[in-house]
Amino acid sequence: DYQKANELYDVVISLPSHKLPKLWSITSQYYRGIIAFHLYREGEGEEWFDEGKKMLQKFEHLAKLSSTNSFQSKFLLLQAESYASSCEIINAKMVFEASIKSARD
């Protein structure tokens, strides 16, 4: 349930320990992006598209800094979600497939 996942994200982000850079913080931001794009496509408001784009930009930065595919595949998946949310189905499909390939490599 994406609504429940979003509520739990809000709880976690409000905790003081969330201000420290940790792996689970990066993971929660990744899921936040997926949740945001989904909620946008479900008609929950433009702010969700903006939130998804914000997470996409973070992972684009991480993918550029990282020498592994771990952030690249996540960036590509968020990019595909962005395309899908913008009704760019052909681009979404191509980037979804690139994300899968990147995750396997």
Tab-separated table of C-alpha atoms in Angstrom:
chain	number	residue	atom	x	y	z
A	1	ASP	CA	0.000	0.000	0.000
A	2	TYR	CA	1.715	3.170	-1.237
A	3	GLN	CA	-0.240	5.463	1.084
A	4	LYS	CA	0.917	3.471	4.136
A	5	ALA	CA	4.497	3.409	2.823
A	6	ASN	CA	4.390	7.186	2.501
A	7	GLU	CA	3.086	7.560	6.072
A	8	LEU	CA	5.930	5.379	7.375
A	9	TYR	CA	8.462	7.429	5.405
A	10	ASP	CA	7.144	10.589	7.085
A	11	VAL	CA	7.600	8.957	10.500
A	12	VAL	CA	11.176	7.870	9.732
A	13	ILE	CA	12.209	11.224	8.267
A	14	SER	CA	11.024	12.992	11.427
A	15	LEU	CA	13.350	10.971	13.665
A	16	PRO	CA	16.499	12.846	14.764
A	17	SER	CA	18.784	9.973	13.744
A	18	HIS	CA	17.555	10.301	10.157
A	19	LYS	CA	19.671	13.434	9.784
A	20	LEU	CA	22.810	11.293	9.738
A	21	PRO	CA	23.914	9.973	6.330
A	22	LYS	CA	23.314	6.230	6.449
A	23	LEU	CA	22.706	3.550	3.876
A	24	TRP	CA	19.097	3.124	5.016
A	25	SER	CA	18.597	6.858	4.466
A	26	ILE	CA	19.625	6.495	0.832
A	27	THR	CA	17.388	3.448	0.496
A	28	SER	CA	14.437	5.302	2.010
A	29	GLN	CA	14.957	8.146	-0.481
A	30	TYR	CA	14.957	5.629	-3.334
A	31	TYR	CA	11.648	4.169	-2.186
A	32	ARG	CA	10.328	7.677	-1.609
A	33	GLY	CA	10.930	8.418	-5.294
A	34	ILE	CA	9.105	5.276	-6.400
A	35	ILE	CA	6.215	6.031	-4.034
A	36	ALA	CA	6.041	9.653	-5.189
A	37	PHE	CA	5.811	8.804	-8.882
A	38	HIS	CA	3.185	6.151	-8.157
A	39	LEU	CA	1.057	8.543	-6.110
A	40	TYR	CA	1.323	11.131	-8.882
A	41	ARG	CA	0.094	8.608	-11.446
A	42	GLU	CA	-2.776	7.752	-9.097
A	43	GLY	CA	-3.885	11.396	-9.208
A	44	GLU	CA	-2.759	12.413	-5.719
A	45	GLY	CA	-1.349	15.764	-6.870
A	46	GLU	CA	1.428	17.545	-8.747
A	47	GLU	CA	3.545	17.791	-5.599
A	48	TRP	CA	4.215	14.054	-5.876
A	49	PHE	CA	5.742	14.466	-9.323
A	50	ASP	CA	7.971	17.227	-7.923
A	51	GLU	CA	8.972	14.980	-4.996
A	52	GLY	CA	9.799	12.148	-7.387
A	53	LYS	CA	11.932	14.467	-9.522
A	54	LYS	CA	13.772	15.624	-6.396
A	55	MET	CA	14.675	12.019	-5.534
A	56	LEU	CA	15.616	11.388	-9.182
A	57	GLN	CA	18.090	14.293	-9.056
A	58	LYS	CA	19.679	12.899	-5.875
A	59	PHE	CA	20.217	9.523	-7.502
A	60	GLU	CA	21.531	11.088	-10.685
A	61	HIS	CA	24.184	12.776	-8.532
A	62	LEU	CA	24.959	9.538	-6.648
A	63	ALA	CA	25.196	7.589	-9.920
A	64	LYS	CA	27.752	10.078	-11.262
A	65	LEU	CA	29.847	9.809	-8.087
A	66	SER	CA	29.743	6.023	-7.775
A	67	SER	CA	32.026	3.654	-9.636
A	68	THR	CA	29.542	0.768	-9.247
A	69	ASN	CA	26.189	0.071	-10.861
A	70	SER	CA	24.335	0.087	-7.537
A	71	PHE	CA	23.245	3.706	-7.871
A	72	GLN	CA	23.100	3.649	-11.671
A	73	SER	CA	20.359	1.009	-11.745
A	74	LYS	CA	18.337	2.874	-9.122
A	75	PHE	CA	18.763	6.149	-10.994
A	76	LEU	CA	17.601	4.495	-14.210
A	77	LEU	CA	14.552	3.000	-12.499
A	78	LEU	CA	13.583	6.399	-11.085
A	79	GLN	CA	14.159	7.915	-14.546
A	80	ALA	CA	11.844	5.302	-16.049
A	81	GLU	CA	9.220	6.079	-13.395
A	82	SER	CA	9.519	9.754	-14.314
A	83	TYR	CA	9.006	8.969	-18.001
A	84	ALA	CA	6.029	6.745	-17.175
A	85	SER	CA	4.553	9.541	-15.066
A	86	SER	CA	4.939	11.923	-18.021
A	87	CYS	CA	3.232	9.404	-20.357
A	88	GLU	CA	6.479	8.910	-22.296
A	89	ILE	CA	5.863	5.172	-22.590
A	90	ILE	CA	8.512	4.346	-25.204
A	91	ASN	CA	11.237	6.127	-23.200
A	92	ALA	CA	9.960	4.543	-19.979
A	93	LYS	CA	10.182	1.044	-21.476
A	94	MET	CA	13.706	1.604	-22.829
A	95	VAL	CA	14.962	2.974	-19.510
A	96	PHE	CA	13.200	0.249	-17.465
A	97	GLU	CA	15.068	-2.305	-19.571
A	98	ALA	CA	18.357	-0.418	-19.116
A	99	SER	CA	17.754	-0.396	-15.354
A	100	ILE	CA	17.260	-4.160	-15.328
A	101	LYS	CA	20.447	-4.670	-17.355
A	102	SER	CA	22.398	-2.324	-15.075
A	103	ALA	CA	21.183	-4.140	-11.957
A	104	ARG	CA	22.257	-7.497	-13.399
A	105	ASP	CA	25.737	-6.315	-14.448
